[in-house]
Amino acid sequence: MKETEKETQENTFEEALQKLELAVEKLDEGSLSLEEAM
């Protein structure tokens, strides 16, 4: 049970990281304001 919980946390973290990377890329392109990226 704890293994599954840990896996879920890691997956959520990975997803959040990917979204953050996408937001940073868009900020670099200047297509997003900081507020929109958050």
CSV table of C-alpha atoms in Angstrom, one decimal:
chain,number,residue,atom,x,y,z
A,1,MET,CA,0.0,0.0,0.0
A,2,LYS,CA,2.8,2.4,0.9
A,3,GLU,CA,4.6,1.5,-2.3
A,4,THR,CA,1.5,2.5,-4.4
A,5,GLU,CA,1.2,5.8,-2.5
A,6,LYS,CA,4.9,6.6,-3.1
A,7,GLU,CA,4.4,5.8,-6.8
A,8,THR,CA,1.4,8.1,-7.0
A,9,GLN,CA,3.3,10.9,-5.3
A,10,GLU,CA,6.2,10.5,-7.7
A,11,ASN,CA,3.9,10.5,-10.7
A,12,THR,CA,2.2,13.7,-9.5
A,13,PHE,CA,5.6,15.3,-9.0
A,14,GLU,CA,6.7,14.3,-12.5
A,15,GLU,CA,3.6,15.8,-13.9
A,16,ALA,CA,4.0,19.0,-12.0
A,17,LEU,CA,7.7,19.2,-13.1
A,18,GLN,CA,6.6,18.8,-16.8
A,19,LYS,CA,4.0,21.5,-16.4
A,20,LEU,CA,6.5,23.8,-14.8
A,21,GLU,CA,9.0,23.2,-17.6
A,22,LEU,CA,6.3,23.9,-20.2
A,23,ALA,CA,5.4,27.2,-18.4
A,24,VAL,CA,9.1,28.2,-18.3
A,25,GLU,CA,9.4,27.5,-22.0
A,26,LYS,CA,6.4,29.6,-22.8
A,27,LEU,CA,7.8,32.4,-20.5
A,28,ASP,CA,11.0,32.2,-22.4
A,29,GLU,CA,9.1,32.7,-25.7
A,30,GLY,CA,7.3,35.6,-24.2
A,31,SER,CA,3.9,34.1,-25.0
A,32,LEU,CA,2.8,34.0,-21.3
A,33,SER,CA,2.8,36.5,-18.5
A,34,LEU,CA,4.1,35.3,-15.2
A,35,GLU,CA,0.6,35.4,-13.8
A,36,GLU,CA,-0.8,33.2,-16.6
A,37,ALA,CA,2.0,30.7,-16.0
A,38,MET,CA,1.1,30.2,-12.4
